[in-house]
Short mmCIF file of C-alpha atoms and ligand atoms in Angstrom, two decimals:
data_model
loop_
_atom_site.label_atom_id
_atom_site.label_comp_id
_atom_site.label_asym_id
_atom_site.label_seq_id
_atom_site.Cartn_x
_atom_site.Cartn_y
_atom_site.Cartn_z
CA MET L 1 0.00 -0.02 0.00
CA PRO L 2 1.69 3.52 -1.09
CA LYS L 3 2.04 5.92 1.86
CA LYS L 4 -0.40 8.82 1.69
CA ASP L 5 1.62 11.99 0.87
CA LEU L 6 2.06 13.70 4.02
CA ALA L 7 2.08 17.08 2.24
CA ASP L 8 -1.34 16.68 0.93
CA THR L 9 -3.42 16.61 4.20
CA ASN L 10 -6.53 16.35 1.94
CA THR L 11 -6.12 12.70 1.48
CA PHE L 12 -6.74 12.08 5.07
CA THR L 13 -10.15 13.78 5.33
CA ARG L 14 -13.19 11.84 4.25
CA LYS L 15 -15.08 13.81 1.72
CA PRO L 16 -18.62 12.28 0.73
CA ARG L 17 -18.53 11.93 -3.20
CA SER L 18 -21.68 12.73 -5.14
CA GLY L 19 -23.13 9.42 -6.97
CA TRP L 20 -23.39 11.50 -10.20
CA GLU L 21 -19.64 12.45 -9.98
CA MET L 22 -18.58 8.73 -9.42
CA LEU L 23 -20.77 7.24 -11.88
CA LYS L 24 -20.12 10.00 -14.56
CA GLY L 25 -20.24 8.41 -18.11
CA LYS L 26 -22.53 5.57 -16.87
CA GLU L 27 -25.76 7.80 -17.07
CA PRO L 28 -27.30 5.47 -19.60
CA ARG L 29 -26.94 2.56 -17.32
CA VAL L 30 -28.47 4.55 -14.64
CA GLU L 31 -31.31 5.43 -16.85
CA ALA L 32 -31.72 2.13 -18.33
CA TYR L 33 -32.16 0.54 -14.66
CA CYS L 34 -34.49 3.23 -13.48
CA ARG L 35 -36.75 2.71 -16.41
CA GLU L 36 -37.27 -1.00 -15.39
CA TYR L 37 -37.40 0.15 -11.84
CA LEU L 38 -40.30 2.54 -12.51
CA SER L 39 -42.29 0.05 -14.43
CA PHE L 40 -41.93 -2.33 -11.25
CA LEU L 41 -43.32 0.59 -9.22
CA SER L 42 -46.21 1.20 -11.58
CA GLU L 43 -47.26 -2.33 -11.98
CA VAL L 44 -46.89 -3.31 -8.15
CA LYS L 45 -48.52 -1.73 -5.21
CA THR L 46 -48.74 -4.84 -2.72
CA GLU L 47 -46.68 -7.57 -1.43
CA ARG L 48 -48.86 -10.09 -3.36
CA GLU L 49 -48.22 -8.29 -6.70
CA ALA L 50 -44.56 -7.82 -6.01
CA VAL L 51 -44.19 -11.61 -5.51
CA SER L 52 -46.41 -12.45 -8.79
CA TYR L 53 -44.36 -9.85 -10.86
CA LEU L 54 -40.92 -11.14 -9.74
CA VAL L 55 -41.80 -14.75 -10.16
CA GLU L 56 -42.75 -14.02 -13.70
CA ARG L 57 -39.60 -12.24 -14.34
CA ALA L 58 -37.55 -14.92 -12.61
CA ALA L 59 -38.43 -17.36 -15.25
CA ARG L 60 -36.49 -15.20 -17.78
CA ALA L 61 -33.24 -15.53 -15.71
CA LYS L 62 -31.18 -18.76 -15.90
CA GLY L 63 -30.07 -20.81 -12.79
CA LEU L 64 -32.24 -19.38 -9.92
CA HIS L 65 -33.81 -21.56 -7.17
CA MET L 66 -37.12 -19.99 -6.07
CA VAL L 67 -38.93 -20.64 -2.76
CA GLY L 68 -42.21 -18.95 -2.20
CA ASN L 69 -44.42 -18.44 0.93
CA ARG L 70 -48.03 -17.75 0.54
CA GLY L 71 -47.74 -15.61 -2.16
CA LYS L 72 -46.42 -12.89 -0.04
CA ALA L 73 -42.79 -13.44 0.46
CA VAL L 74 -40.10 -15.14 -1.78
CA ALA L 75 -36.72 -16.13 -2.13
CA PHE L 76 -34.58 -16.31 -5.27
CA CYS L 77 -31.13 -18.51 -4.65
CA ARG L 78 -28.15 -18.88 -6.85
CA PRO L 79 -25.40 -21.24 -6.35
CA GLY L 80 -21.84 -19.86 -5.64
CA LYS L 81 -18.33 -21.45 -6.09
CA ALA L 82 -17.76 -22.21 -2.48
CA ALA L 83 -19.59 -24.93 -0.98
CA LEU L 84 -23.00 -24.16 0.59
CA SER L 85 -21.86 -25.18 4.10
CA GLU L 86 -19.33 -22.49 4.07
CA GLY L 87 -22.44 -20.14 4.25
CA VAL L 88 -24.40 -17.93 2.03
CA ARG L 89 -24.65 -14.31 1.04
CA ILE L 90 -28.25 -12.80 1.79
CA VAL L 91 -29.49 -9.46 0.74
CA VAL L 92 -32.99 -9.18 2.67
CA ALA L 93 -35.70 -6.62 1.63
CA HIS L 94 -39.37 -6.27 2.41
CA LEU L 95 -42.31 -6.10 -0.24
CA ASP L 96 -44.90 -4.60 2.05
CA SER L 97 -45.62 -0.74 2.39
CA PRO L 98 -47.90 1.33 4.68
CA ARG L 99 -51.33 1.45 3.42
CA LEU L 100 -55.03 1.19 4.41
CA ASP L 101 -56.54 -2.14 4.76
CA LEU L 102 -60.21 -2.79 4.72
CA LYS L 103 -61.83 -4.13 7.96
CA ALA L 104 -63.89 -7.40 8.07
CA ASN L 105 -67.12 -5.52 8.02
CA PRO L 106 -66.39 -2.59 5.92
CA VAL L 107 -69.35 -1.59 4.11
CA TYR L 108 -71.87 1.12 5.45
CA GLU L 109 -73.96 3.85 4.42
CA ASP L 110 -74.11 7.34 6.00
CA THR L 111 -75.57 10.44 4.42
CA GLU L 112 -76.42 8.62 1.25
CA LEU L 113 -72.84 7.80 0.66
CA VAL L 114 -71.50 4.23 0.80
CA MET L 115 -68.17 3.97 2.53
CA LEU L 116 -65.75 1.20 3.24
CA LYS L 117 -64.07 1.14 6.86
CA THR L 118 -60.25 0.93 6.72
CA HIS L 119 -57.71 -0.02 9.47
CA TYR L 120 -54.05 1.46 8.51
CA TYR L 121 -51.23 -0.57 8.24
CA GLY L 122 -47.74 0.48 9.06
CA GLY L 123 -46.75 4.18 10.33
CA ILE L 124 -48.74 6.67 8.12
CA ARG L 125 -49.31 10.19 8.41
CA LYS L 126 -53.17 10.26 8.17
CA TYR L 127 -53.57 13.54 6.59
CA GLN L 128 -51.56 12.40 3.45
CA TRP L 129 -54.33 9.97 2.55
CA LEU L 130 -57.14 12.54 2.32
CA ALA L 131 -58.55 13.99 -0.69
CA ARG L 132 -56.40 12.34 -3.19
CA PRO L 133 -57.47 9.54 -5.77
CA LEU L 134 -57.04 5.93 -4.34
CA ALA L 135 -57.12 2.32 -5.54
CA LEU L 136 -58.40 -0.81 -4.07
CA HIS L 137 -55.70 -4.06 -4.59
CA GLY L 138 -56.05 -7.44 -3.26
CA VAL L 139 -57.80 -10.64 -3.00
CA VAL L 140 -61.31 -11.94 -1.68
CA VAL L 141 -61.52 -15.60 -0.79
CA LYS L 142 -65.06 -16.79 -1.36
CA GLU L 143 -66.36 -19.67 0.97
CA ASP L 144 -65.70 -22.55 -1.77
CA GLY L 145 -62.03 -21.39 -1.51
CA SER L 146 -62.13 -19.59 -5.08
CA ILE L 147 -59.98 -16.62 -5.12
CA ILE L 148 -61.10 -13.21 -6.66
CA ARG L 149 -58.41 -10.70 -7.66
CA ILE L 150 -59.25 -7.20 -7.35
CA VAL L 151 -57.35 -4.10 -8.86
CA LEU L 152 -59.67 -1.22 -9.36
CA GLY L 153 -58.57 2.54 -9.47
CA GLU L 154 -55.46 2.49 -11.40
CA ASP L 155 -56.46 2.99 -15.04
CA GLU L 156 -57.76 6.52 -16.01
CA ASN L 157 -60.71 4.89 -17.62
CA GLU L 158 -61.65 3.14 -14.25
CA PRO L 159 -63.31 4.59 -11.20
CA CYS L 160 -61.31 5.38 -8.18
CA PHE L 161 -61.92 5.75 -4.60
CA THR L 162 -61.32 8.75 -2.05
CA ILE L 163 -61.26 9.76 1.47
CA GLU L 164 -62.92 13.11 2.02
CA ASP L 165 -61.42 16.09 3.87
CA LEU L 166 -63.04 18.95 5.91
CA LEU L 167 -63.37 22.33 4.05
CA PRO L 168 -61.07 25.07 5.43
CA HIS L 169 -64.05 27.37 5.88
CA LEU L 170 -65.42 25.20 8.65
CA ALA L 171 -62.12 23.52 10.09
CA GLY L 172 -61.85 26.45 12.68
CA LYS L 173 -63.31 24.82 15.92
CA ALA L 174 -63.13 21.22 14.66
CA GLN L 175 -59.32 21.32 13.58
CA TYR L 176 -57.18 24.45 13.78
CA GLY L 177 -55.36 24.74 17.10
CA LYS L 178 -55.77 21.13 17.96
CA LYS L 179 -52.89 18.62 18.01
CA ILE L 180 -52.25 16.78 14.72
CA GLU L 181 -53.29 13.22 16.46
CA ASP L 182 -56.51 14.55 17.70
CA VAL L 183 -57.27 16.24 14.23
CA PHE L 184 -56.66 13.16 12.04
CA GLN L 185 -58.15 10.00 13.27
CA GLY L 186 -57.79 6.54 11.96
CA GLU L 187 -61.49 5.77 12.33
CA LYS L 188 -62.19 8.69 10.10
CA LEU L 189 -60.32 6.99 7.19
CA ASN L 190 -63.40 5.78 5.34
CA LEU L 191 -63.19 5.20 1.57
CA ILE L 192 -66.15 6.79 -0.34
CA CYS L 193 -67.38 3.97 -2.92
CA GLY L 194 -70.76 5.07 -4.18
CA SER L 195 -73.95 7.24 -3.96
CA ARG L 196 -76.48 6.23 -6.50
CA PRO L 197 -79.49 4.62 -4.70
CA ASP L 198 -81.35 1.45 -5.73
CA LEU L 199 -84.83 3.27 -6.33
CA ASN L 200 -86.67 0.01 -5.46
CA ALA L 201 -85.13 -0.55 -1.95
CA LYS L 202 -86.90 0.71 1.10
CA GLU L 203 -83.74 1.43 3.27
CA ASP L 204 -80.10 1.33 2.75
CA LYS L 205 -80.68 2.16 -0.86
CA VAL L 206 -77.06 3.02 -1.71
CA LYS L 207 -75.54 0.14 0.17
CA ARG L 208 -77.90 -2.49 -1.61
CA GLN L 209 -77.14 -0.88 -4.88
CA ILE L 210 -73.43 -1.19 -4.15
CA LEU L 211 -73.56 -4.89 -2.99
CA ALA L 212 -75.53 -5.71 -6.06
CA LEU L 213 -73.02 -4.23 -8.26
CA LEU L 214 -70.18 -6.20 -6.44
CA ASN L 215 -72.14 -9.35 -6.90
CA GLU L 216 -72.50 -8.71 -10.44
CA LYS L 217 -69.00 -7.70 -11.27
CA TYR L 218 -67.14 -10.10 -8.72
CA GLY L 219 -69.76 -12.68 -7.54
CA ILE L 220 -69.10 -11.68 -3.96
CA VAL L 221 -71.50 -11.19 -1.15
CA GLU L 222 -71.02 -8.97 2.15
CA GLU L 223 -69.76 -11.75 4.09
CA ASP L 224 -66.96 -12.43 1.56
CA PHE L 225 -65.16 -9.22 2.79
CA THR L 226 -64.41 -11.25 6.09
CA SER L 227 -61.91 -13.43 4.17
CA ALA L 228 -60.14 -11.02 2.22
CA ASP L 229 -56.84 -9.06 1.90
CA LEU L 230 -58.04 -5.79 0.45
CA GLU L 231 -55.40 -2.75 0.54
CA VAL L 232 -56.15 0.61 -0.30
CA VAL L 233 -53.25 2.51 -1.81
CA PRO L 234 -52.44 5.53 -3.88
CA SER L 235 -53.68 5.43 -7.27
CA GLY L 236 -51.28 6.28 -10.24
CA LYS L 237 -48.04 5.51 -11.82
CA ALA L 238 -44.37 6.11 -10.65
CA ARG L 239 -42.86 9.32 -12.08
CA GLU L 240 -39.74 11.07 -13.09
CA ILE L 241 -39.46 14.23 -10.76
CA GLY L 242 -37.77 17.55 -11.78
CA PHE L 243 -36.65 19.64 -14.94
CA ASP L 244 -33.70 17.23 -15.03
CA ARG L 245 -35.68 13.98 -14.35
CA SER L 246 -32.98 13.01 -11.53
CA LEU L 247 -35.39 11.95 -8.98
CA ILE L 248 -38.14 9.25 -8.81
CA GLY L 249 -41.68 9.85 -7.12
CA ALA L 250 -43.85 6.99 -6.15
CA TYR L 251 -45.70 5.08 -3.70
CA GLY L 252 -43.99 1.94 -2.13
CA GLN L 253 -40.35 2.78 -2.66
CA ASP L 254 -39.79 1.66 1.00
CA ASP L 255 -38.92 -0.91 0.32
CA ARG L 256 -39.40 -1.78 -3.34
CA ILE L 257 -36.27 0.16 -4.16
CA CYS L 258 -34.29 -2.40 -2.05
CA ALA L 259 -36.62 -5.56 -3.32
CA TRP L 260 -36.00 -4.70 -7.01
CA ALA L 261 -32.14 -4.14 -6.45
CA ALA L 262 -31.79 -7.39 -4.75
CA PHE L 263 -33.85 -9.18 -7.24
CA SER L 264 -32.02 -7.50 -10.12
CA ALA L 265 -28.66 -8.30 -8.54
CA VAL L 266 -29.48 -12.10 -8.03
CA CYS L 267 -30.66 -12.34 -11.53
CA ASP L 268 -27.38 -10.78 -13.13
CA ALA L 269 -25.09 -11.95 -10.81
CA VAL L 270 -22.21 -13.80 -12.60
CA LYS L 271 -20.39 -16.71 -10.73
CA PRO L 272 -20.82 -15.48 -7.03
CA SER L 273 -18.09 -16.56 -4.57
CA HIS L 274 -20.71 -18.04 -2.28
CA ALA L 275 -24.26 -19.08 -2.77
CA THR L 276 -26.56 -15.98 -2.93
CA VAL L 277 -30.11 -15.52 -1.67
CA ALA L 278 -32.47 -12.55 -2.29
CA LEU L 279 -34.85 -12.79 0.47
CA LEU L 280 -37.99 -10.83 -0.01
CA VAL L 281 -40.34 -10.70 3.04
CA ASP L 282 -43.70 -9.34 4.13
CA LYS L 283 -44.93 -7.58 7.31
CA GLU L 284 -41.63 -5.43 8.25
CA GLU L 285 -44.03 -2.35 8.29
CA ILE L 286 -45.79 -3.83 11.48
CA GLY L 287 -42.87 -5.59 13.16
CA SER L 288 -41.95 -8.47 11.04
CA GLU L 289 -44.46 -10.70 12.74
CA GLY L 290 -46.42 -13.54 11.31
CA ASN L 291 -45.31 -16.62 9.00
CA THR L 292 -44.34 -14.36 5.99
CA GLY L 293 -42.30 -11.86 8.04
CA ALA L 294 -38.73 -11.75 8.82
CA LYS L 295 -39.36 -13.14 12.32
CA SER L 296 -40.72 -16.56 10.72
CA VAL L 297 -38.43 -19.51 9.95
CA PHE L 298 -39.05 -19.08 6.21
CA LEU L 299 -35.24 -18.58 5.95
CA GLU L 300 -34.42 -21.99 7.25
CA GLU L 301 -37.01 -23.36 4.76
CA VAL L 302 -35.23 -21.64 1.91
CA LEU L 303 -32.06 -23.19 2.83
CA TRP L 304 -33.74 -26.70 3.40
CA SER L 305 -35.37 -26.46 -0.13
CA PHE L 306 -32.11 -24.90 -1.83
CA SER L 307 -29.79 -27.67 -0.42
CA GLU L 308 -32.25 -30.49 -1.49
CA ALA L 309 -32.29 -28.74 -5.05
CA LEU L 310 -28.44 -29.03 -4.95
CA LYS L 311 -28.68 -32.77 -3.73
CA LEU L 312 -26.77 -31.51 -0.57
CA ASP L 313 -27.20 -32.41 3.06
CA VAL L 314 -26.75 -29.27 5.26
CA ASN L 315 -28.11 -27.86 8.43
CA PRO L 316 -29.47 -24.60 7.70
CA SER L 317 -28.72 -23.09 11.38
CA ARG L 318 -24.81 -23.85 10.68
CA VAL L 319 -24.96 -22.28 7.40
CA LEU L 320 -26.57 -19.29 8.56
CA PHE L 321 -24.37 -18.84 11.31
CA ARG L 322 -21.42 -18.67 8.81
CA SER L 323 -23.34 -16.38 6.43
CA ARG L 324 -23.17 -12.59 5.65
CA ALA L 325 -26.10 -10.38 5.08
CA LEU L 326 -26.96 -6.89 3.78
CA SER L 327 -30.38 -5.60 5.27
CA GLY L 328 -31.76 -3.66 2.41
CA ASP L 329 -33.85 -0.90 3.49
CA VAL L 330 -34.25 2.78 3.11
CA ASN L 331 -32.99 5.68 5.37
CA GLY L 332 -34.12 9.16 5.74
CA ALA L 333 -32.52 11.67 3.41
CA LEU L 334 -31.41 14.93 4.91
CA ASP L 335 -34.43 17.13 4.59
CA PRO L 336 -34.15 20.67 3.09
CA GLU L 337 -37.35 21.48 5.04
CA PHE L 338 -36.52 20.05 8.56
CA PRO L 339 -32.81 19.86 8.58
CA GLU L 340 -33.21 20.25 12.50
CA VAL L 341 -34.34 16.61 12.83
CA HIS L 342 -30.94 15.45 11.35
CA GLU L 343 -27.22 15.84 12.56
CA LYS L 344 -25.81 16.74 9.43
CA ALA L 345 -22.32 15.08 9.58
CA ASN L 346 -24.16 11.72 10.03
CA ALA L 347 -27.15 12.13 7.71
CA ALA L 348 -27.55 10.32 4.51
CA ARG L 349 -28.08 12.78 1.31
CA LEU L 350 -29.98 12.21 -1.89
CA GLY L 351 -27.35 11.46 -4.69
CA TYR L 352 -24.60 10.34 -2.48
CA GLY L 353 -25.16 6.66 -3.23
CA ILE L 354 -26.30 3.55 -0.90
CA CYS L 355 -26.29 4.31 2.74
CA ILE L 356 -24.47 1.97 5.22
CA THR L 357 -26.46 2.27 8.75
CA LYS L 358 -24.14 0.70 11.20
CA PHE L 359 -27.03 0.57 13.85
CA THR L 360 -30.58 1.65 13.85
CA GLY L 361 -32.95 1.68 17.09
CA SER L 362 -33.82 4.56 19.31
CA ARG L 363 -33.01 6.02 22.84
CA GLY L 364 -29.38 4.79 22.83
CA LYS L 365 -29.62 2.24 19.99
CA ALA L 366 -32.29 0.06 21.83
CA GLY L 367 -33.65 -2.66 19.49
CA SER L 368 -30.56 -2.36 17.22
CA SER L 369 -28.52 -5.38 16.10
CA GLU L 370 -25.54 -2.71 15.40
CA ALA L 371 -22.80 -4.19 13.04
CA HIS L 372 -19.39 -4.84 14.29
CA ALA L 373 -16.35 -2.73 13.26
CA GLU L 374 -14.82 -5.81 11.40
CA TYR L 375 -17.89 -6.15 9.26
CA MET L 376 -18.19 -2.49 8.45
CA GLY L 377 -14.59 -2.71 7.44
CA TRP L 378 -15.41 -5.56 5.28
CA ILE L 379 -18.27 -3.87 3.43
CA ARG L 380 -16.33 -0.59 2.92
CA SER L 381 -13.51 -2.16 1.42
CA LEU L 382 -15.69 -4.20 -0.72
CA LEU L 383 -17.81 -1.02 -2.02
CA ASN L 384 -14.57 0.95 -2.32
CA ARG L 385 -12.80 -1.91 -4.45
CA SER L 386 -16.08 -1.83 -6.57
CA GLY L 387 -16.31 1.91 -7.41
CA VAL L 388 -19.78 1.91 -5.65
CA PRO L 389 -20.99 5.23 -4.54
CA TRP L 390 -21.65 5.00 -0.69
CA GLN L 391 -22.36 6.99 2.36
CA THR L 392 -23.21 6.56 6.08
CA GLY L 393 -26.32 7.51 7.49
CA GLU L 394 -28.09 7.61 10.96
CA LEU L 395 -31.89 8.10 11.01
CA GLY L 396 -32.13 11.59 12.50
CA LYS L 397 -30.52 13.11 15.65
CA VAL L 398 -29.70 11.44 18.84
CA ASP L 399 -33.04 10.92 20.61
CA GLU L 400 -35.12 12.71 17.98
CA GLY L 401 -36.91 9.44 17.06
CA GLY L 402 -35.75 6.24 15.19
CA GLY L 403 -36.71 3.07 13.62
CA GLY L 404 -35.73 -0.52 12.84
CA THR L 405 -35.29 -3.06 10.28
CA VAL L 406 -35.14 -6.68 9.73
CA ALA L 407 -31.42 -6.87 10.49
CA LYS L 408 -31.91 -7.94 14.17
CA HIS L 409 -34.17 -10.94 13.15
CA LEU L 410 -31.50 -12.33 10.80
CA ALA L 411 -28.64 -11.41 13.26
CA GLU L 412 -30.31 -13.93 15.52
CA TYR L 413 -28.99 -16.81 13.50
CA GLY L 414 -25.40 -15.68 14.06
CA MET L 415 -24.60 -14.03 10.69
CA ASP L 416 -23.00 -10.69 10.33
CA ILE L 417 -25.56 -8.20 8.95
CA VAL L 418 -25.80 -4.45 8.37
CA ASP L 419 -28.29 -2.14 6.96
CA ALA L 420 -27.71 -0.93 3.31
CA GLY L 421 -30.09 1.02 1.11
CA PRO L 422 -30.82 4.26 -0.37
CA ALA L 423 -32.08 7.40 1.47
CA LEU L 424 -35.66 8.83 0.58
CA LEU L 425 -37.40 12.07 1.17
CA SER L 426 -41.04 11.79 2.20
CA MET L 427 -40.59 8.23 3.43
CA HIS L 428 -43.83 6.36 4.27
CA ALA L 429 -45.79 9.13 2.10
CA PRO L 430 -48.15 8.18 -0.77
CA PHE L 431 -45.37 9.66 -2.93
CA GLU L 432 -42.05 9.00 -1.78
CA ILE L 433 -38.83 10.55 -3.31
CA SER L 434 -35.57 8.68 -4.12
CA SER L 435 -32.76 9.67 -6.43
CA LYS L 436 -32.22 7.65 -9.65
CA VAL L 437 -28.19 7.36 -8.97
CA ASP L 438 -28.88 6.06 -5.51
CA ALA L 439 -31.25 3.41 -6.90
CA TYR L 440 -28.47 2.32 -9.32
CA ALA L 441 -25.84 2.56 -6.71
CA THR L 442 -28.08 0.25 -4.45
CA TYR L 443 -28.04 -2.36 -7.19
CA LEU L 444 -24.40 -2.14 -7.77
CA ALA L 445 -23.70 -2.59 -4.08
CA TYR L 446 -25.66 -5.71 -3.82
CA ARG L 447 -24.35 -7.31 -6.91
CA ALA L 448 -20.93 -6.60 -5.66
CA PHE L 449 -21.72 -8.03 -2.60
CA MET L 450 -23.04 -11.25 -4.23
CA GLU L 451 -20.19 -11.62 -6.73
CA GLU L 452 -17.04 -10.65 -5.00
CA ALA L 453 -17.74 -11.11 -1.42
MN1 MN W 501 -38.62 -0.13 5.28
MN1 MN W 502 -40.87 1.47 6.46
#
């Protein structure tokens, strides 16, 4: 290693480098990658739709072993040069995003409007869901077990849904001056879905008309809502933002930006040193619970299935103990409107590449699986060697708030893991903002991790 020139003290200073500068000349690749990512975001609004989309795409990539889990989680595995017993390289990301779910008994009529009651899923800011076009995505399972798929409200020729908001003229006593959590209540997030009365009915005129329509169009009855996963999401396609088209605006980028990067990387990985797994899970936004979340034993099942396919006999726990992982999830970007929530020297910036987050958690790192210095050193060396734009980032100032990811659940297996994903503005909003160069840098990082690790 050549000694750094003592006269040039600049070489001792770490200066974050813009991803645009580092990837200069590679703009066509950034654009090509982001075109595909934008169509994925436009097509896919739920974890189920993400799994279907990726499973179909995986059929085009050669050599992948796929393990599905109830249509809501999926893993794509690729064999490596080293024996499976030496451990795998895992990139984990989540497919679920904050949204409104329909309740089991959602339909009611009030003021001759028919509404659907919802219960929000994940951390939403409730006012962001009012007075905007919304779409309904999901499945209804009928009593005979048949599954009705519903996607309504995306195409401009289709009707959409919405939640109304109070007019400013009358908001004085009801809203202004109150605390934000008192003003916007979850129980008021009801979806308007009809107003035309059944002129022959004596009561519930609009509700009857809507139920008749649902029966005609989907063959369902009111009780069928009790066995349904129906999700209310923002209507519309992903968009480029800005005169220079440098940013991406869309619903669900937390965490489909990492899921798409992990999937693309495992599809494109050439002769990885170790077996690689892109693990895409559900339920992260509500604590990774359930049999499709990161706390489930799905990852062990993935390894059993993969080793059987390779005609090997391995113990998944031992393989996982020797594994390395990246927890692909987003971080909050330095916010120009609210810089006071960040500590600038340790905040991630849009356009500065993938953000490596050594620890998450809140109130003194509580709830974090914090990566070891040795693992940080290894990742840093890999990213620098591979020319990947990267930065570090903490989610906000000390004691400002905080958050967690799936990293700690995988760390329980004994593997080394660190959070690595791009930073977003407006995280958890119906229209989240990412940088194109960060999306591409995330893909480059995951691919380098899979191929050269
Ligand atoms: Mn996330
Ligand atoms: Mn999230």
